Tab-separated table of C-alpha atoms and ligand atoms in Angstrom:
chain	number	residue	atom	x	y	z
A	20	MET	CA	-7.915	52.336	13.615
A	21	SER	CA	-11.219	50.700	12.770
A	22	ASN	CA	-13.811	52.874	14.379
A	23	VAL	CA	-17.294	52.855	12.921
A	24	ILE	CA	-19.559	55.894	13.224
A	25	ILE	CA	-23.302	55.673	12.784
A	26	CYS	CA	-25.100	58.919	11.929
A	27	LEU	CA	-28.751	59.051	12.910
A	28	PHE	CA	-31.328	61.813	12.641
A	29	ALA	CA	-32.974	62.530	15.985
A	30	ALA	CA	-36.308	63.304	14.325
A	31	ASN	CA	-36.631	59.686	13.120
A	32	GLY	CA	-36.135	58.297	16.628
A	33	PHE	CA	-34.856	54.737	17.007
A	34	ASP	CA	-36.960	53.463	14.122
A	35	ARG	CA	-36.371	50.180	12.305
A	36	ALA	CA	-33.927	51.873	9.901
A	37	ALA	CA	-31.875	53.312	12.802
A	38	GLN	CA	-31.882	49.908	14.490
A	39	GLY	CA	-30.546	48.337	11.290
A	40	VAL	CA	-27.812	50.977	10.953
A	41	SER	CA	-26.799	50.341	14.595
A	42	GLY	CA	-26.732	46.566	14.013
A	43	ALA	CA	-24.655	46.914	10.847
A	44	GLY	CA	-22.270	49.300	12.655
A	45	GLN	CA	-21.908	47.031	15.676
A	46	ARG	CA	-21.024	43.990	13.550
A	47	LEU	CA	-18.625	45.957	11.332
A	48	ALA	CA	-16.810	47.403	14.351
A	49	ALA	CA	-16.582	43.928	15.924
A	50	ASP	CA	-15.258	42.392	12.680
A	51	ASN	CA	-12.522	45.026	12.509
A	52	GLY	CA	-11.695	45.125	16.204
A	53	GLY	CA	-12.900	48.716	16.335
A	54	ARG	CA	-15.409	50.705	18.361
A	55	LEU	CA	-18.878	51.897	17.539
A	56	HIS	CA	-19.663	55.605	17.952
A	57	ALA	CA	-23.013	57.282	17.334
A	58	VAL	CA	-23.628	60.803	16.079
A	59	VAL	CA	-27.163	62.059	16.549
A	60	ILE	CA	-28.113	64.962	14.303
A	61	GLY	CA	-30.727	67.162	15.974
A	62	ALA	CA	-31.750	67.197	19.615
A	63	ALA	CA	-31.987	63.558	20.726
A	64	ASP	CA	-34.797	62.670	23.108
A	65	ASP	CA	-34.345	60.417	26.135
A	66	ALA	CA	-35.765	57.360	24.356
A	67	LEU	CA	-33.168	57.581	21.578
A	68	GLN	CA	-30.292	58.111	24.024
A	69	THR	CA	-31.482	55.204	26.171
A	70	ALA	CA	-31.647	52.950	23.111
A	71	LEU	CA	-28.190	53.962	21.857
A	72	SER	CA	-26.426	54.063	25.204
A	73	PRO	CA	-25.763	50.306	25.541
A	74	LEU	CA	-24.724	50.039	21.889
A	75	ALA	CA	-22.185	52.787	21.268
A	76	GLU	CA	-18.978	53.842	22.990
A	77	THR	CA	-19.891	57.531	22.644
A	78	ILE	CA	-22.947	59.456	21.545
A	79	THR	CA	-22.177	62.844	20.015
A	80	SER	CA	-25.234	65.015	19.900
A	81	LEU	CA	-25.255	67.710	17.213
A	82	ALA	CA	-28.106	69.869	18.428
A	83	PHE	CA	-29.229	72.896	16.420
A	84	SER	CA	-32.325	75.018	16.167
A	85	GLU	CA	-32.618	74.771	12.374
A	86	TYR	CA	-31.054	71.976	10.322
A	87	GLN	CA	-28.573	73.386	7.864
A	88	PRO	CA	-26.504	70.904	5.835
A	89	GLU	CA	-23.378	73.089	5.532
A	90	ALA	CA	-23.102	73.667	9.281
A	91	CYS	CA	-23.862	70.029	9.952
A	92	LEU	CA	-21.212	68.864	7.460
A	93	ASN	CA	-18.464	70.990	8.965
A	94	THR	CA	-19.085	69.617	12.440
A	95	LEU	CA	-19.644	66.056	11.257
A	96	THR	CA	-16.357	66.150	9.310
A	97	GLN	CA	-14.542	67.305	12.425
A	98	VAL	CA	-16.168	64.604	14.621
A	99	CYS	CA	-15.316	61.854	12.093
A	100	ARG	CA	-11.685	63.017	11.973
A	101	GLU	CA	-11.406	63.136	15.764
A	102	LEU	CA	-12.831	59.633	16.085
A	103	ALA	CA	-10.575	58.341	13.270
A	104	ALA	CA	-13.532	56.839	11.453
A	105	HIS	CA	-12.830	53.844	9.258
A	106	ALA	CA	-16.457	53.644	8.175
A	107	VAL	CA	-19.409	56.019	8.520
A	108	LEU	CA	-22.903	54.570	8.162
A	109	PHE	CA	-26.161	56.408	7.484
A	110	GLY	CA	-29.773	55.355	6.985
A	111	ASN	CA	-31.504	55.754	3.644
A	112	ASP	CA	-33.516	58.914	4.382
A	113	THR	CA	-33.264	62.038	2.262
A	114	TYR	CA	-31.134	63.928	4.826
A	115	SER	CA	-28.610	61.079	4.853
A	116	GLN	CA	-28.513	60.991	1.065
A	117	GLU	CA	-27.780	64.701	1.105
A	118	LEU	CA	-24.999	64.518	3.711
A	119	ALA	CA	-23.226	61.228	3.051
A	120	PRO	CA	-21.568	61.858	-0.353
A	121	ARG	CA	-20.507	65.353	0.671
A	122	LEU	CA	-19.030	64.008	3.902
A	123	ALA	CA	-17.098	61.320	1.978
A	124	TYR	CA	-15.636	64.008	-0.288
A	125	ARG	CA	-14.571	66.190	2.629
A	126	LEU	CA	-12.954	63.262	4.420
A	127	GLY	CA	-11.173	62.102	1.256
A	128	GLY	CA	-13.028	58.806	1.489
A	129	SER	CA	-15.418	56.976	-0.798
A	130	ALA	CA	-19.186	56.611	-0.746
A	131	VAL	CA	-21.785	54.142	-1.896
A	132	ALA	CA	-25.582	54.247	-1.778
A	133	ASP	CA	-28.263	51.813	-0.713
A	134	GLY	CA	-26.014	49.111	0.792
A	135	ILE	CA	-27.693	45.791	1.571
A	136	GLU	CA	-24.651	43.926	2.916
A	137	LEU	CA	-21.279	44.991	4.339
A	138	LEU	CA	-18.295	42.713	3.733
A	139	PRO	CA	-14.985	43.692	5.388
A	140	HIS	CA	-12.131	42.753	3.048
A	141	GLY	CA	-8.697	43.324	4.588
A	142	ASP	CA	-8.500	47.034	5.326
A	143	LYS	CA	-11.148	47.764	2.668
A	144	LEU	CA	-14.899	47.531	2.816
A	145	ARG	CA	-16.975	45.797	0.173
A	146	VAL	CA	-20.624	46.733	-0.077
A	147	LYS	CA	-23.391	44.842	-1.843
A	148	ARG	CA	-26.159	46.875	-3.435
A	149	ALA	CA	-28.993	46.195	-5.830
A	150	VAL	CA	-28.532	47.540	-9.381
A	151	TYR	CA	-30.619	47.707	-12.577
A	152	GLY	CA	-33.799	48.304	-10.582
A	153	GLY	CA	-33.169	45.269	-8.369
A	154	LYS	CA	-32.453	42.824	-11.207
A	155	ALA	CA	-28.837	42.245	-10.118
A	156	VAL	CA	-26.607	42.729	-7.090
A	157	ALA	CA	-23.221	44.456	-7.440
A	158	THR	CA	-20.346	44.138	-4.971
A	159	ILE	CA	-18.415	47.398	-4.763
A	160	GLU	CA	-15.039	47.736	-3.061
A	161	LEU	CA	-14.472	51.163	-1.570
A	162	GLN	CA	-10.860	52.073	-2.268
A	163	ARG	CA	-10.420	55.061	0.023
A	164	ALA	CA	-11.121	55.247	3.736
A	165	PRO	CA	-13.320	56.202	5.370
A	166	ALA	CA	-16.035	54.235	3.644
A	167	VAL	CA	-19.234	56.264	3.821
A	168	VAL	CA	-22.280	54.113	3.161
A	169	TRP	CA	-25.984	54.708	3.435
A	170	LEU	CA	-27.901	51.542	4.084
A	171	ARG	CA	-31.202	50.244	2.878
A	172	ALA	CA	-33.800	50.379	5.648
A	173	ARG	CA	-34.469	46.969	7.167
A	174	ALA	CA	-31.717	45.170	5.283
A	175	PHE	CA	-29.772	44.770	8.548
A	176	GLU	CA	-30.638	43.160	11.865
A	177	PRO	CA	-30.734	45.367	14.991
A	178	ALA	CA	-27.736	45.572	17.339
A	179	GLU	CA	-27.361	43.520	20.522
A	180	PRO	CA	-27.269	45.743	23.640
A	181	ARG	CA	-24.201	45.283	25.866
A	182	GLU	CA	-24.826	44.547	29.537
A	183	GLY	CA	-23.988	47.270	32.048
A	184	VAL	CA	-22.160	49.574	29.584
A	185	ASN	CA	-23.281	53.095	28.881
A	186	ALA	CA	-22.078	55.481	26.221
A	187	GLU	CA	-20.293	58.697	27.099
A	188	ILE	CA	-22.508	61.537	25.880
A	189	LYS	CA	-20.983	64.607	24.224
A	190	HIS	CA	-22.786	67.719	23.035
A	191	VAL	CA	-21.377	69.646	20.112
A	192	MET	CA	-22.873	72.858	18.778
A	193	PRO	CA	-22.505	73.038	14.993
A	194	GLU	CA	-20.603	76.208	14.113
A	195	ALA	CA	-22.625	78.837	12.297
A	196	VAL	CA	-21.625	79.179	8.644
A	197	PRO	CA	-23.067	81.408	5.924
A	198	ALA	CA	-25.978	79.451	4.477
A	199	THR	CA	-25.917	78.612	0.783
A	200	THR	CA	-29.430	77.192	0.942
A	201	ARG	CA	-32.577	78.501	2.586
A	202	ILE	CA	-35.641	76.545	3.694
A	203	ILE	CA	-38.677	78.200	2.136
A	204	GLU	CA	-41.399	75.900	3.375
A	205	ARG	CA	-41.705	72.817	5.549
A	206	LYS	CA	-44.553	70.329	5.153
A	207	ASN	CA	-45.020	67.594	7.701
A	208	GLU	CA	-46.598	64.275	6.797
A	209	ALA	CA	-50.056	63.850	8.334
A	210	ALA	CA	-49.738	63.126	12.050
A	211	GLY	CA	-50.723	59.654	13.179
A	212	GLU	CA	-49.724	57.952	9.922
A	213	ALA	CA	-47.052	55.304	10.378
A	214	ARG	CA	-44.115	55.688	8.020
A	215	LEU	CA	-44.403	53.485	4.942
A	216	GLU	CA	-40.913	52.114	5.617
A	217	ASP	CA	-42.137	50.782	8.972
A	218	ALA	CA	-45.560	49.491	7.849
A	219	ALA	CA	-46.366	45.834	8.456
A	220	ILE	CA	-49.056	45.741	5.765
A	221	ILE	CA	-49.262	47.978	2.684
A	222	VAL	CA	-52.151	48.302	0.227
A	223	SER	CA	-50.786	49.976	-2.901
A	224	GLY	CA	-52.603	51.357	-5.933
A	225	GLY	CA	-51.467	51.882	-9.516
A	226	ARG	CA	-52.484	53.544	-12.756
A	227	GLY	CA	-55.059	50.817	-13.403
A	228	LEU	CA	-57.245	52.383	-10.696
A	229	GLY	CA	-57.988	55.098	-13.241
A	230	GLY	CA	-58.274	58.094	-10.886
A	231	PRO	CA	-58.068	59.394	-7.310
A	232	GLU	CA	-61.503	58.129	-6.120
A	233	PRO	CA	-60.600	54.408	-5.934
A	234	PHE	CA	-57.839	55.328	-3.463
A	235	GLU	CA	-60.699	55.989	-0.996
A	236	ASP	CA	-61.636	52.293	-1.360
A	237	LEU	CA	-58.016	51.301	-0.793
A	238	LYS	CA	-57.965	53.501	2.335
A	239	ALA	CA	-61.086	51.741	3.627
A	240	LEU	CA	-59.515	48.340	2.992
A	241	ALA	CA	-56.301	49.517	4.639
A	242	ALA	CA	-58.244	50.669	7.710
A	243	ILE	CA	-59.683	47.173	8.157
A	244	LEU	CA	-56.253	45.584	7.742
A	245	ASN	CA	-54.487	48.171	9.897
A	246	ALA	CA	-52.363	48.879	6.853
A	247	GLN	CA	-50.800	51.916	5.159
A	248	VAL	CA	-51.712	53.033	1.643
A	249	ALA	CA	-49.021	53.474	-0.997
A	250	ALA	CA	-48.876	53.911	-4.772
A	251	SER	CA	-46.892	53.431	-7.937
A	252	ARG	CA	-45.133	56.367	-9.528
A	253	ALA	CA	-47.698	56.450	-12.324
A	254	ALA	CA	-50.465	57.043	-9.769
A	255	CYS	CA	-48.435	59.685	-7.896
A	256	ASP	CA	-47.383	61.458	-11.086
A	257	SER	CA	-51.053	61.601	-12.108
A	258	GLY	CA	-51.714	63.576	-8.943
A	259	TRP	CA	-54.099	60.948	-7.522
A	260	CYS	CA	-52.151	60.684	-4.274
A	261	PRO	CA	-49.236	62.478	-2.552
A	262	PRO	CA	-45.684	61.892	-3.853
A	263	THR	CA	-44.718	60.649	-0.378
A	264	TRP	CA	-46.731	57.495	-1.117
A	265	GLN	CA	-44.501	56.468	-4.007
A	266	VAL	CA	-42.823	53.108	-3.644
A	267	GLY	CA	-39.967	52.045	-5.891
A	268	GLN	CA	-36.536	52.857	-7.199
A	269	THR	CA	-37.092	56.595	-6.916
A	270	GLY	CA	-39.672	56.215	-4.157
A	271	LYS	CA	-39.633	54.524	-0.785
A	272	LYS	CA	-38.104	51.110	-0.143
A	273	VAL	CA	-40.539	49.167	1.974
A	274	ALA	CA	-40.376	45.839	3.754
A	275	PRO	CA	-43.862	44.891	4.962
A	276	GLY	CA	-45.080	41.418	5.849
A	277	LEU	CA	-47.712	41.827	3.121
A	278	TYR	CA	-47.667	44.134	0.078
A	279	LEU	CA	-50.944	44.128	-1.848
A	280	ALA	CA	-50.453	45.640	-5.320
A	281	VAL	CA	-53.769	46.726	-6.814
A	282	ALA	CA	-53.761	47.501	-10.553
A	283	ILE	CA	-49.976	47.843	-10.618
A	284	SER	CA	-48.180	46.198	-13.540
A	285	GLY	CA	-44.926	45.450	-11.677
A	286	ALA	CA	-42.362	47.478	-13.628
A	287	SER	CA	-38.779	46.792	-12.474
A	288	GLN	CA	-38.554	50.305	-10.989
A	289	HIS	CA	-41.585	49.567	-8.817
A	290	LEU	CA	-40.326	46.119	-7.845
A	291	ALA	CA	-37.036	47.713	-6.701
A	292	GLY	CA	-38.944	49.223	-3.796
A	293	ILE	CA	-40.624	46.015	-2.632
A	294	SER	CA	-37.852	43.433	-2.898
A	295	ASP	CA	-37.722	43.170	0.915
A	296	ALA	CA	-41.476	42.504	1.261
A	297	LYS	CA	-42.111	39.109	2.854
A	298	ASN	CA	-45.252	38.425	0.806
A	299	ILE	CA	-46.504	40.155	-2.331
A	300	ALA	CA	-50.103	39.769	-3.480
A	301	ALA	CA	-51.631	41.356	-6.588
A	302	ILE	CA	-54.966	42.104	-8.183
A	303	ASN	CA	-54.700	42.761	-11.907
A	304	THR	CA	-56.906	42.150	-14.947
A	305	ASP	CA	-53.886	41.159	-17.047
A	306	ALA	CA	-52.747	37.590	-16.305
A	307	ASP	CA	-49.428	38.400	-18.015
A	308	ALA	CA	-48.656	41.451	-15.836
A	309	PRO	CA	-45.035	41.131	-14.586
A	310	ILE	CA	-46.155	41.592	-10.960
A	311	PHE	CA	-47.588	38.047	-10.999
A	312	LYS	CA	-44.063	36.615	-11.448
A	313	HIS	CA	-43.155	38.066	-8.055
A	314	CYS	CA	-46.346	37.252	-6.200
A	315	ARG	CA	-47.159	34.705	-3.577
A	316	PHE	CA	-50.884	35.271	-4.214
A	317	GLY	CA	-52.484	36.714	-7.320
A	318	ILE	CA	-56.043	37.438	-8.445
A	319	VAL	CA	-56.669	37.999	-12.165
A	320	GLU	CA	-59.777	40.177	-11.944
A	321	ASP	CA	-61.049	43.739	-12.044
A	322	TYR	CA	-60.194	45.460	-8.746
A	323	LYS	CA	-63.730	46.901	-8.669
A	324	LYS	CA	-65.049	43.378	-8.115
A	325	VAL	CA	-62.337	42.215	-5.718
A	326	ILE	CA	-61.908	45.149	-3.318
A	327	PRO	CA	-65.567	45.281	-2.097
A	328	LEU	CA	-65.522	41.501	-1.566
A	329	LEU	CA	-62.240	41.663	0.306
A	330	LYS	CA	-63.549	44.500	2.504
A	331	GLU	CA	-66.726	42.571	3.271
A	332	LYS	CA	-64.960	39.271	4.102
A	333	LEU	CA	-62.207	40.897	6.161
A	334	ALA	CA	-64.657	43.088	8.096
A	335	ALA	CA	-66.770	40.007	8.844
A	336	ALA	CA	-63.706	38.024	9.945
A	337	LYS	CA	-62.665	40.907	12.213
A	338	SER	CA	-66.006	41.340	13.963
B	402	FAD	C1	-35.819	56.294	-13.793
B	402	FAD	C2	-37.200	55.757	-13.467
B	402	FAD	C3	-37.543	55.613	-12.141
B	402	FAD	C4	-38.823	55.116	-11.801
B	402	FAD	N1	-39.149	54.966	-10.473
B	402	FAD	C5	-40.340	54.409	-10.173
B	402	FAD	C6	-40.709	54.199	-8.809
B	402	FAD	O1	-39.980	54.550	-7.872
B	402	FAD	N2	-41.907	53.620	-8.550
B	402	FAD	C7	-42.762	53.215	-9.549
B	402	FAD	O2	-43.839	52.686	-9.237
B	402	FAD	N3	-42.446	53.424	-10.832
B	402	FAD	C8	-41.269	54.022	-11.170
B	402	FAD	N4	-40.991	54.264	-12.472
B	402	FAD	C9	-42.060	54.080	-13.475
B	402	FAD	C10	-42.225	52.630	-13.923
B	402	FAD	O3	-41.369	52.340	-14.988
B	402	FAD	C11	-43.683	52.383	-14.376
B	402	FAD	O4	-44.019	53.303	-15.378
B	402	FAD	C12	-44.706	52.491	-13.262
B	402	FAD	O5	-44.312	51.724	-12.147
B	402	FAD	C13	-46.064	51.989	-13.777
B	402	FAD	O6	-47.009	52.164	-12.778
B	402	FAD	P1	-48.314	51.254	-12.739
B	402	FAD	O7	-47.913	49.815	-12.576
B	402	FAD	O8	-49.214	51.842	-11.731
B	402	FAD	O9	-48.961	51.544	-14.173
B	402	FAD	P2	-49.072	50.633	-15.444
B	402	FAD	O10	-47.756	50.073	-15.843
B	402	FAD	O11	-49.829	51.422	-16.443
B	402	FAD	O12	-49.954	49.401	-14.958
B	402	FAD	C14	-51.317	49.468	-14.650
B	402	FAD	C15	-51.810	48.048	-14.412
B	402	FAD	O13	-53.157	48.086	-13.984
B	402	FAD	C16	-53.820	46.979	-14.550
B	402	FAD	N5	-55.263	47.295	-14.567
B	402	FAD	C17	-55.915	48.164	-15.390
B	402	FAD	N6	-57.221	48.233	-15.063
B	402	FAD	C18	-57.403	47.381	-14.017
B	402	FAD	C19	-58.530	47.009	-13.235
B	402	FAD	N7	-59.750	47.551	-13.459
B	402	FAD	N8	-58.349	46.102	-12.243
B	402	FAD	C20	-57.148	45.550	-12.007
B	402	FAD	N9	-56.047	45.855	-12.729
B	402	FAD	C21	-56.161	46.768	-13.710
B	402	FAD	C22	-53.210	46.814	-15.921
B	402	FAD	O14	-53.380	45.484	-16.391
B	402	FAD	C23	-51.753	47.148	-15.645
B	402	FAD	O15	-51.002	45.986	-15.342
B	402	FAD	C24	-39.732	54.763	-12.826
B	402	FAD	C25	-39.360	54.903	-14.170
B	402	FAD	C26	-38.130	55.403	-14.480
B	402	FAD	C27	-37.748	55.534	-15.937
């Protein structure tokens, strides 16, 4: 009885986070001699089914016209019981954060957030996660099965497809239940923008920019670099950019190849969101700003002098 279930949201497709969840699930199932099952929440497209088919034993598709957590939970609880789940893994998106703890409660299991490593320990699961804004790592042993864990995006390697094996596909209609919540409005992120979590290069602005206008300069720099623009909480809270740009402990966890922090001090809560970045670079007038302790490259200078120069040099190098 060591089955592992991965729960993925169809709307996200087989993004890097879903690949990591699949990889973590595959290795955990193999370590325990169990099987990997996938549950797709929402109508899965062909690309997602094709990607999951060689990885999982079964794919259960929970299709519905309007996502409703209560209906989803009832059906998910039933599917997890039927598959005798030993562990249930989610990604780190807001839907997963909403469902996972409630699912653990219903199944009589235990839950932990933001896992960065899974360590099977006898019939228990130990999970490593960052604590104190990324300053320390705690190892938590989940006492009651199933272990329900949502994983940090990109902390896990993708799964290895199996040759010539295809998952059995099941369709389950979530039962209608009286709704206790109602969706009042839905706002989609601007089309064409890559998700920050998937960005290879991020140019991020902080309170030191002093207002919304300099973000236009960061956008221009980002366009040359083929990068996404992000921000610190101070900049988002000031209303200079959308809250969806916030990186950090209470914002998005990103893992780009390059994270350029412009006029960001490097508070621990901000650093918690960029600990998986391969390279951090910073521009800051204060040589003692904490961000410089975490940087591979740093420029102690006013951003107003550096950004135009960077744009000019990079544009010239590109042409
Ligand atoms: C529970 C909790 C959760 C939080 N979650 C987050 C989170 O998810 N993300 C997050 O970012 N923060 C978060 N914070 C807030 C965090 O503690 C900091 O307040 C915030 O990160 C500061 O943002 P900042 O670096 O942009 O601003 P500041 O700390 O004010 O830094 C501005 C920097 O700009 C520099 N500067 C000024 N002028 C210039 C110039 N002309 N050129 C170059 N540099 C210049 C300054 O030297 C300074 O270092 C959280 C806080 C709490 C309590």
